[in-house]
Amino acid sequence: MILKQLSIFNYKSISEKQFEFDSKINCFVGKNGVGKTNVLDAIYHLAYGKSYFNPLAIQNIKHGTDFFLLEGDFEKNERLEQISCSLKKGLKKTLKRNAKVYEKLSEHIGLIPLVIISPADTDLITEGSETRRKFMDSILSQLDNTYLNSLILYQKTVAQRNALLKYFALNHVFDADTLQIYNEQLYEMGTELYQKRVRFITEFIPYFSKYHQIITQSEEQVYIRYESDLEKQSLLELLDQNIAKDRALQYTSVGIHKDDLHFEIEAYPIKKFGSQGQQKSFLIALKLAQFEFLKRESGQKPILLFDDIFDKLDEFRVSKIVEMVNDNAFGQLFISDTHPERTEKIVKSTHQSYKIFHL
């Protein structure tokens, strides 16, 4: 998978930029605030149909303008894929593939395999369970459209069940039969999604462990533990048992929308017991495992975006990443950095072709 050209109009801080890229390494260098991360986010946006850093689409329009437009030419399996994404204030976002508008944004997910490694990834450790569920769901959705569609439908059904619970509370009524219909729908979809998540984590952990060992060269024991309400009981039983609680709370308190991933180091939560360096290594191993998993399952080397990570990593970790580039483990890379000299020194050491863009 290669991004050949990119055009950006009125996206975040960028008025207008065009790029033609090298097939291996591309670097954006310049001071903080010049838009390096915004270029990477534009690439991400074309792959996922949304921003990595700001999911509120309207806020990605440059101040003082009323639309943004992103266009990219990707080469996949020796075929050109022209992707464009645009949004005008007051209108719905438009995503196109080869000039044809997608009816649903979800139809696009998986076409452009891509992984981003960014300082913002610390949210995976510091934030709540929703952030970690999204990480897991994002990987599965890129590879399995059935999973994505089932997940969307499951979330809609939870929202409908929650609305019904609020209606019961507001009107002092209760209809067990209608609630049971939602319970059975959630049971069917939730069980299938849970089983796919269990299989995914089982297959994902060895990749994660491998990359963590490569990056750290240590014997630290790190682990990802998947926690779900469905581990011990069926979702239908759980929903039936928690009807009184759900009526009091006015929302659905059990189900796969409450699942979490626990990140551990030496059997302790890394959020509480991991140093900054240990947390960084954990996150990079997590993202490189995502890259490897997508590569194996899709048969494509995903595009890899490194946002400002050389400012955040010590020389040892950088050298390990460079070794992986030399081993041809990665495909096309995009790197942002504040130090042009450091960037050029690093990319030269890979002995790969590269381009440096000064912003």
GROMACS .gro file of C-alpha atoms in nm:
model
  359
    1MET     CA    1   0.000   0.000   0.000
    2ILE     CA    2   0.153   0.331  -0.115
    3LEU     CA    3   0.025   0.688  -0.102
    4LYS     CA    4   0.158   0.856  -0.416
    5GLN     CA    5   0.001   1.205  -0.396
    6LEU     CA    6  -0.190   1.410  -0.141
    7SER     CA    7  -0.384   1.737  -0.176
    8ILE     CA    8  -0.510   1.931   0.127
    9PHE     CA    9  -0.750   2.228   0.120
   10ASN     CA   10  -0.868   2.419   0.430
   11TYR     CA   11  -0.790   2.131   0.667
   12LYS     CA   12  -0.721   2.243   1.025
   13SER     CA   13  -0.431   2.497   1.001
   14ILE     CA   14  -0.351   2.419   0.636
   15SER     CA   15  -0.493   2.642   0.360
   16GLU     CA   16  -0.355   2.449   0.063
   17LYS     CA   17  -0.078   2.191   0.023
   18GLN     CA   18   0.012   1.933  -0.242
   19PHE     CA   19   0.264   1.653  -0.200
   20GLU     CA   20   0.418   1.383  -0.417
   21PHE     CA   21   0.562   1.109  -0.200
   22ASP     CA   22   0.850   0.865  -0.202
   23SER     CA   23   0.739   0.502  -0.196
   24LYS     CA   24   0.945   0.432   0.119
   25ILE     CA   25   1.013   0.716   0.367
   26ASN     CA   26   0.861   1.065   0.382
   27CYS     CA   27   0.946   1.318   0.653
   28PHE     CA   28   0.773   1.641   0.751
   29VAL     CA   29   1.004   1.868   0.947
   30GLY     CA   30   0.961   2.212   1.101
   31LYS     CA   31   0.888   2.394   1.425
   32ASN     CA   32   0.592   2.312   1.644
   33GLY     CA   33   0.265   2.452   1.514
   34VAL     CA   34   0.352   2.454   1.141
   35GLY     CA   35   0.108   2.171   1.058
   36LYS     CA   36   0.323   1.855   1.051
   37THR     CA   37   0.074   1.652   1.254
   38ASN     CA   38  -0.213   1.792   1.047
   39VAL     CA   39  -0.060   1.645   0.730
   40LEU     CA   40  -0.037   1.303   0.898
   41ASP     CA   41  -0.394   1.341   1.020
   42ALA     CA   42  -0.510   1.421   0.665
   43ILE     CA   43  -0.357   1.088   0.551
   44TYR     CA   44  -0.527   0.909   0.842
   45HIS     CA   45  -0.856   1.081   0.755
   46LEU     CA   46  -0.847   0.942   0.400
   47ALA     CA   47  -0.791   0.590   0.536
   48TYR     CA   48  -1.053   0.593   0.811
   49GLY     CA   49  -1.298   0.862   0.699
   50LYS     CA   50  -1.233   1.062   1.017
   51SER     CA   51  -0.959   1.248   1.204
   52TYR     CA   52  -0.741   1.061   1.452
   53PHE     CA   53  -0.709   1.363   1.680
   54ASN     CA   54  -1.050   1.531   1.653
   55PRO     CA   55  -1.351   1.313   1.568
   56LEU     CA   56  -1.581   1.620   1.546
   57ALA     CA   57  -1.564   1.663   1.169
   58ILE     CA   58  -1.683   2.026   1.163
   59GLN     CA   59  -1.386   2.128   1.381
   60ASN     CA   60  -1.142   2.007   1.114
   61ILE     CA   61  -1.248   2.289   0.878
   62LYS     CA   62  -0.991   2.570   0.878
   63HIS     CA   63  -1.105   2.879   1.070
   64GLY     CA   64  -1.253   3.143   0.841
   65THR     CA   65  -1.351   2.892   0.569
   66ASP     CA   66  -1.663   2.682   0.522
   67PHE     CA   67  -1.528   2.351   0.384
   68PHE     CA   68  -1.232   2.117   0.371
   69LEU     CA   69  -1.123   1.881   0.093
   70LEU     CA   70  -0.868   1.598   0.108
   71GLU     CA   71  -0.760   1.399  -0.198
   72GLY     CA   72  -0.515   1.110  -0.213
   73ASP     CA   73  -0.390   0.872  -0.483
   74PHE     CA   74  -0.313   0.530  -0.335
   75GLU     CA   75  -0.157   0.234  -0.511
   76LYS     CA   76  -0.287  -0.103  -0.395
   77ASN     CA   77  -0.213  -0.429  -0.575
   78GLU     CA   78  -0.080  -0.227  -0.870
   79ARG     CA   79  -0.416  -0.050  -0.900
   80LEU     CA   80  -0.475   0.322  -0.841
   81GLU     CA   81  -0.735   0.412  -0.579
   82GLN     CA   82  -0.834   0.779  -0.575
   83ILE     CA   83  -0.986   0.868  -0.239
   84SER     CA   84  -1.138   1.204  -0.151
   85CYS     CA   85  -1.307   1.330   0.164
   86SER     CA   86  -1.487   1.663   0.193
   87LEU     CA   87  -1.712   1.847   0.432
   88LYS     CA   88  -1.902   2.172   0.388
   89LYS     CA   89  -2.065   2.344   0.686
   90GLY     CA   90  -2.431   2.250   0.707
   91LEU     CA   91  -2.390   1.946   0.485
   92LYS     CA   92  -2.305   1.578   0.535
   93LYS     CA   93  -1.945   1.459   0.499
   94THR     CA   94  -1.872   1.305   0.157
   95LEU     CA   95  -1.626   1.021   0.103
   96LYS     CA   96  -1.549   0.905  -0.251
   97ARG     CA   97  -1.357   0.617  -0.405
   98ASN     CA   98  -1.261   0.671  -0.769
   99ALA     CA   99  -1.518   0.953  -0.795
  100LYS     CA  100  -1.801   0.731  -0.665
  101VAL     CA  101  -1.966   0.841  -0.340
  102TYR     CA  102  -1.989   0.585  -0.061
  103GLU     CA  103  -2.344   0.540   0.064
  104LYS     CA  104  -2.204   0.454   0.408
  105LEU     CA  105  -1.866   0.559   0.548
  106SER     CA  106  -1.834   0.208   0.695
  107GLU     CA  107  -1.801   0.064   0.341
  108HIS     CA  108  -1.460   0.232   0.312
  109ILE     CA  109  -1.305   0.089   0.630
  110GLY     CA  110  -1.036  -0.166   0.550
  111LEU     CA  111  -0.955  -0.047   0.197
  112ILE     CA  112  -0.648   0.153   0.314
  113PRO     CA  113  -0.465  -0.034   0.593
  114LEU     CA  114  -0.288   0.225   0.808
  115VAL     CA  115  -0.139   0.253   1.159
  116ILE     CA  116  -0.047   0.573   1.341
  117ILE     CA  117   0.196   0.598   1.635
  118SER     CA  118   0.154   0.926   1.821
  119PRO     CA  119   0.208   1.089   2.164
  120ALA     CA  120  -0.174   1.096   2.181
  121ASP     CA  121  -0.166   0.716   2.217
  122THR     CA  122  -0.110   0.762   2.593
  123ASP     CA  123  -0.490   0.789   2.607
  124LEU     CA  124  -0.495   0.411   2.562
  125ILE     CA  125  -0.340   0.381   2.908
  126THR     CA  126  -0.477   0.687   3.089
  127GLU     CA  127  -0.835   0.708   2.961
  128GLY     CA  128  -1.137   0.484   3.025
  129SER     CA  129  -1.237   0.151   2.874
  130GLU     CA  130  -1.407   0.307   2.567
  131THR     CA  131  -1.068   0.417   2.427
  132ARG     CA  132  -0.926   0.064   2.453
  133ARG     CA  133  -1.243  -0.093   2.305
  134LYS     CA  134  -1.214   0.143   2.009
  135PHE     CA  135  -0.853   0.033   1.956
  136MET     CA  136  -0.958  -0.332   1.944
  137ASP     CA  137  -1.268  -0.264   1.733
  138SER     CA  138  -1.071  -0.050   1.487
  139ILE     CA  139  -0.833  -0.338   1.408
  140LEU     CA  140  -1.112  -0.593   1.375
  141SER     CA  141  -1.326  -0.358   1.164
  142GLN     CA  142  -1.044  -0.302   0.914
  143LEU     CA  143  -1.027  -0.674   0.849
  144ASP     CA  144  -1.387  -0.789   0.889
  145ASN     CA  145  -1.672  -0.583   0.745
  146THR     CA  146  -1.926  -0.819   0.903
  147TYR     CA  147  -1.778  -0.736   1.244
  148LEU     CA  148  -1.804  -0.363   1.175
  149ASN     CA  149  -2.166  -0.382   1.059
  150SER     CA  150  -2.264  -0.602   1.355
  151LEU     CA  151  -2.092  -0.360   1.594
  152ILE     CA  152  -2.276  -0.061   1.447
  153LEU     CA  153  -2.608  -0.247   1.476
  154TYR     CA  154  -2.530  -0.359   1.831
  155GLN     CA  155  -2.457   0.000   1.936
  156LYS     CA  156  -2.781   0.122   1.775
  157THR     CA  157  -2.976  -0.149   1.957
  158VAL     CA  158  -2.820  -0.051   2.293
  159ALA     CA  159  -2.921   0.311   2.222
  160GLN     CA  160  -3.278   0.200   2.143
  161ARG     CA  161  -3.296  -0.013   2.458
  162ASN     CA  162  -3.166   0.281   2.663
  163ALA     CA  163  -3.432   0.508   2.510
  164LEU     CA  164  -3.698   0.251   2.605
  165LEU     CA  165  -3.570   0.235   2.964
  166LYS     CA  166  -3.588   0.616   2.985
  167TYR     CA  167  -3.942   0.606   2.844
  168PHE     CA  168  -4.043   0.352   3.112
  169ALA     CA  169  -3.904   0.575   3.390
  170LEU     CA  170  -4.058   0.894   3.253
  171ASN     CA  171  -4.405   0.746   3.206
  172HIS     CA  172  -4.403   0.507   3.502
  173VAL     CA  173  -4.476   0.209   3.280
  174PHE     CA  174  -4.300  -0.120   3.197
  175ASP     CA  175  -4.330  -0.360   2.904
  176ALA     CA  176  -4.125  -0.676   2.960
  177ASP     CA  177  -4.208  -0.824   2.620
  178THR     CA  178  -4.071  -0.528   2.422
  179LEU     CA  179  -3.759  -0.522   2.639
  180GLN     CA  180  -3.711  -0.895   2.577
  181ILE     CA  181  -3.701  -0.835   2.200
  182TYR     CA  182  -3.405  -0.600   2.246
  183ASN     CA  183  -3.241  -0.845   2.488
  184GLU     CA  184  -3.254  -1.126   2.233
  185GLN     CA  185  -3.114  -0.902   1.957
  186LEU     CA  186  -2.827  -0.791   2.181
  187TYR     CA  187  -2.761  -1.151   2.286
  188GLU     CA  188  -2.730  -1.271   1.927
  189MET     CA  189  -2.505  -0.987   1.806
  190GLY     CA  190  -2.309  -0.946   2.130
  191THR     CA  191  -2.218  -1.315   2.155
  192GLU     CA  192  -2.077  -1.318   1.800
  193LEU     CA  193  -1.878  -0.997   1.859
  194TYR     CA  194  -1.744  -1.126   2.192
  195GLN     CA  195  -1.621  -1.450   2.033
  196LYS     CA  196  -1.440  -1.257   1.759
  197ARG     CA  197  -1.276  -1.031   2.019
  198VAL     CA  198  -1.157  -1.335   2.218
  199ARG     CA  199  -1.000  -1.489   1.906
  200PHE     CA  200  -0.840  -1.158   1.813
  201ILE     CA  201  -0.675  -1.103   2.153
  202THR     CA  202  -0.544  -1.462   2.158
  203GLU     CA  203  -0.377  -1.409   1.818
  204PHE     CA  204  -0.266  -1.051   1.892
  205ILE     CA  205  -0.078  -1.107   2.220
  206PRO     CA  206   0.218  -1.300   2.067
  207TYR     CA  207   0.283  -1.012   1.821
  208PHE     CA  208   0.268  -0.764   2.106
  209SER     CA  209   0.506  -0.968   2.324
  210LYS     CA  210   0.751  -1.005   2.034
  211TYR     CA  211   0.769  -0.632   1.961
  212HIS     CA  212   0.792  -0.539   2.328
  213GLN     CA  213   1.094  -0.766   2.366
  214ILE     CA  214   1.256  -0.622   2.050
  215ILE     CA  215   1.206  -0.262   2.161
  216THR     CA  216   1.316  -0.306   2.523
  217GLN     CA  217   1.560  -0.600   2.501
  218SER     CA  218   1.434  -0.684   2.850
  219GLU     CA  219   1.271  -0.980   3.020
  220GLU     CA  220   0.987  -0.770   3.164
  221GLN     CA  221   0.660  -0.962   3.163
  222VAL     CA  222   0.389  -0.759   2.990
  223TYR     CA  223   0.038  -0.877   2.921
  224ILE     CA  224  -0.296  -0.773   2.775
  225ARG     CA  225  -0.598  -0.915   2.954
  226TYR     CA  226  -0.943  -0.898   2.797
  227GLU     CA  227  -1.225  -0.852   3.047
  228SER     CA  228  -1.590  -0.901   2.953
  229ASP     CA  229  -1.923  -0.958   3.128
  230LEU     CA  230  -1.965  -1.257   2.896
  231GLU     CA  231  -1.672  -1.454   3.041
  232LYS     CA  232  -1.890  -1.635   3.295
  233GLN     CA  233  -2.249  -1.592   3.177
  234SER     CA  234  -2.445  -1.556   2.857
  235LEU     CA  235  -2.553  -1.203   2.765
  236LEU     CA  236  -2.920  -1.305   2.774
  237GLU     CA  237  -2.885  -1.420   3.137
  238LEU     CA  238  -2.698  -1.103   3.229
  239LEU     CA  239  -2.960  -0.877   3.072
  240ASP     CA  240  -3.243  -1.066   3.249
  241GLN     CA  241  -3.063  -1.052   3.586
  242ASN     CA  242  -2.996  -0.679   3.560
  243ILE     CA  243  -3.341  -0.557   3.453
  244ALA     CA  244  -3.411  -0.390   3.791
  245LYS     CA  245  -3.070  -0.222   3.791
  246ASP     CA  246  -3.109  -0.106   3.428
  247ARG     CA  247  -3.455   0.038   3.501
  248ALA     CA  248  -3.314   0.235   3.794
  249LEU     CA  249  -3.011   0.358   3.594
  250GLN     CA  250  -3.214   0.408   3.273
  251TYR     CA  251  -2.941   0.253   3.060
  252THR     CA  252  -2.799  -0.090   2.970
  253SER     CA  253  -2.539  -0.169   3.236
  254VAL     CA  254  -2.406  -0.502   3.101
  255GLY     CA  255  -2.286  -0.622   2.762
  256ILE     CA  256  -1.985  -0.608   2.533
  257HIS     CA  257  -2.009  -0.227   2.526
  258LYS     CA  258  -1.862  -0.247   2.878
  259ASP     CA  259  -1.564  -0.469   2.786
  260ASP     CA  260  -1.210  -0.354   2.863
  261LEU     CA  261  -0.847  -0.439   2.793
  262HIS     CA  262  -0.619  -0.444   3.098
  263PHE     CA  263  -0.257  -0.352   3.026
  264GLU     CA  264  -0.019  -0.510   3.275
  265ILE     CA  265   0.353  -0.514   3.351
  266GLU     CA  266   0.487  -0.777   3.592
  267ALA     CA  267   0.120  -0.859   3.672
  268TYR     CA  268   0.044  -0.499   3.781
  269PRO     CA  269  -0.155  -0.229   3.596
  270ILE     CA  270   0.089  -0.032   3.381
  271LYS     CA  271  -0.119   0.283   3.436
  272LYS     CA  272  -0.027   0.282   3.808
  273PHE     CA  273   0.302   0.096   3.823
  274GLY     CA  274   0.471   0.159   3.487
  275SER     CA  275   0.733   0.433   3.448
  276GLN     CA  276   0.702   0.678   3.157
  277GLY     CA  277   0.961   0.479   2.963
  278GLN     CA  278   0.780   0.152   3.029
  279GLN     CA  279   0.450   0.302   2.918
  280LYS     CA  280   0.606   0.436   2.595
  281SER     CA  281   0.756   0.097   2.514
  282PHE     CA  282   0.423  -0.072   2.588
  283LEU     CA  283   0.234   0.163   2.354
  284ILE     CA  284   0.482   0.136   2.067
  285ALA     CA  285   0.479  -0.245   2.096
  286LEU     CA  286   0.098  -0.228   2.091
  287LYS     CA  287   0.095  -0.024   1.770
  288LEU     CA  288   0.366  -0.230   1.597
  289ALA     CA  289   0.166  -0.541   1.685
  290GLN     CA  290  -0.136  -0.373   1.523
  291PHE     CA  291   0.077  -0.315   1.213
  292GLU     CA  292   0.197  -0.678   1.204
  293PHE     CA  293  -0.152  -0.817   1.261
  294LEU     CA  294  -0.302  -0.605   0.981
  295LYS     CA  295  -0.013  -0.699   0.750
  296ARG     CA  296  -0.063  -1.070   0.807
  297GLU     CA  297  -0.442  -1.066   0.780
  298SER     CA  298  -0.475  -0.824   0.486
  299GLY     CA  299  -0.172  -0.936   0.285
  300GLN     CA  300  -0.070  -0.567   0.259
  301LYS     CA  301   0.197  -0.369   0.441
  302PRO     CA  302  -0.005  -0.092   0.607
  303ILE     CA  303   0.104   0.269   0.572
  304LEU     CA  304   0.279   0.365   0.898
  305LEU     CA  305   0.264   0.716   1.044
  306PHE     CA  306   0.516   0.822   1.313
  307ASP     CA  307   0.396   1.146   1.472
  308ASP     CA  308   0.667   1.329   1.664
  309ILE     CA  309   0.790   1.011   1.830
  310PHE     CA  310   1.163   1.080   1.793
  311ASP     CA  311   1.117   1.364   2.042
  312LYS     CA  312   0.963   1.113   2.282
  313LEU     CA  313   1.200   0.817   2.242
  314ASP     CA  314   1.554   0.756   2.358
  315GLU     CA  315   1.828   0.668   2.110
  316PHE     CA  316   1.808   0.295   2.188
  317ARG     CA  317   1.438   0.265   2.098
  318VAL     CA  318   1.490   0.473   1.783
  319SER     CA  319   1.774   0.243   1.677
  320LYS     CA  320   1.548  -0.061   1.717
  321ILE     CA  321   1.282   0.097   1.494
  322VAL     CA  322   1.548   0.184   1.235
  323GLU     CA  323   1.664  -0.180   1.238
  324MET     CA  324   1.309  -0.288   1.155
  325VAL     CA  325   1.305  -0.044   0.862
  326ASN     CA  326   1.632  -0.194   0.738
  327ASP     CA  327   1.485  -0.543   0.765
  328ASN     CA  328   1.212  -0.426   0.528
  329ALA     CA  329   0.948  -0.511   0.789
  330PHE     CA  330   0.765  -0.188   0.705
  331GLY     CA  331   0.623  -0.052   0.382
  332GLN     CA  332   0.573   0.321   0.331
  333LEU     CA  333   0.658   0.544   0.628
  334PHE     CA  334   0.557   0.900   0.715
  335ILE     CA  335   0.748   1.076   0.992
  336SER     CA  336   0.704   1.416   1.156
  337ASP     CA  337   0.987   1.574   1.355
  338THR     CA  338   1.098   1.914   1.484
  339HIS     CA  339   1.470   1.860   1.409
  340PRO     CA  340   1.562   1.836   1.036
  341GLU     CA  341   1.923   1.729   1.104
  342ARG     CA  342   1.818   1.449   1.338
  343THR     CA  343   1.555   1.329   1.093
  344GLU     CA  344   1.797   1.320   0.800
  345LYS     CA  345   2.056   1.133   1.008
  346ILE     CA  346   1.798   0.871   1.109
  347VAL     CA  347   1.653   0.814   0.761
  348LYS     CA  348   1.997   0.804   0.597
  349SER     CA  349   2.094   0.523   0.834
  350THR     CA  350   1.810   0.310   0.693
  351HIS     CA  351   1.968   0.307   0.344
  352GLN     CA  352   1.619   0.346   0.197
  353SER     CA  353   1.490   0.608  -0.046
  354TYR     CA  354   1.335   0.912   0.120
  355LYS     CA  355   1.196   1.263   0.081
  356ILE     CA  356   1.206   1.544   0.336
  357PHE     CA  357   0.939   1.817   0.329
  358HIS     CA  358   1.018   2.140   0.518
  359LEU     CA  359   0.701   2.300   0.652
   0.00000   0.00000   0.00000
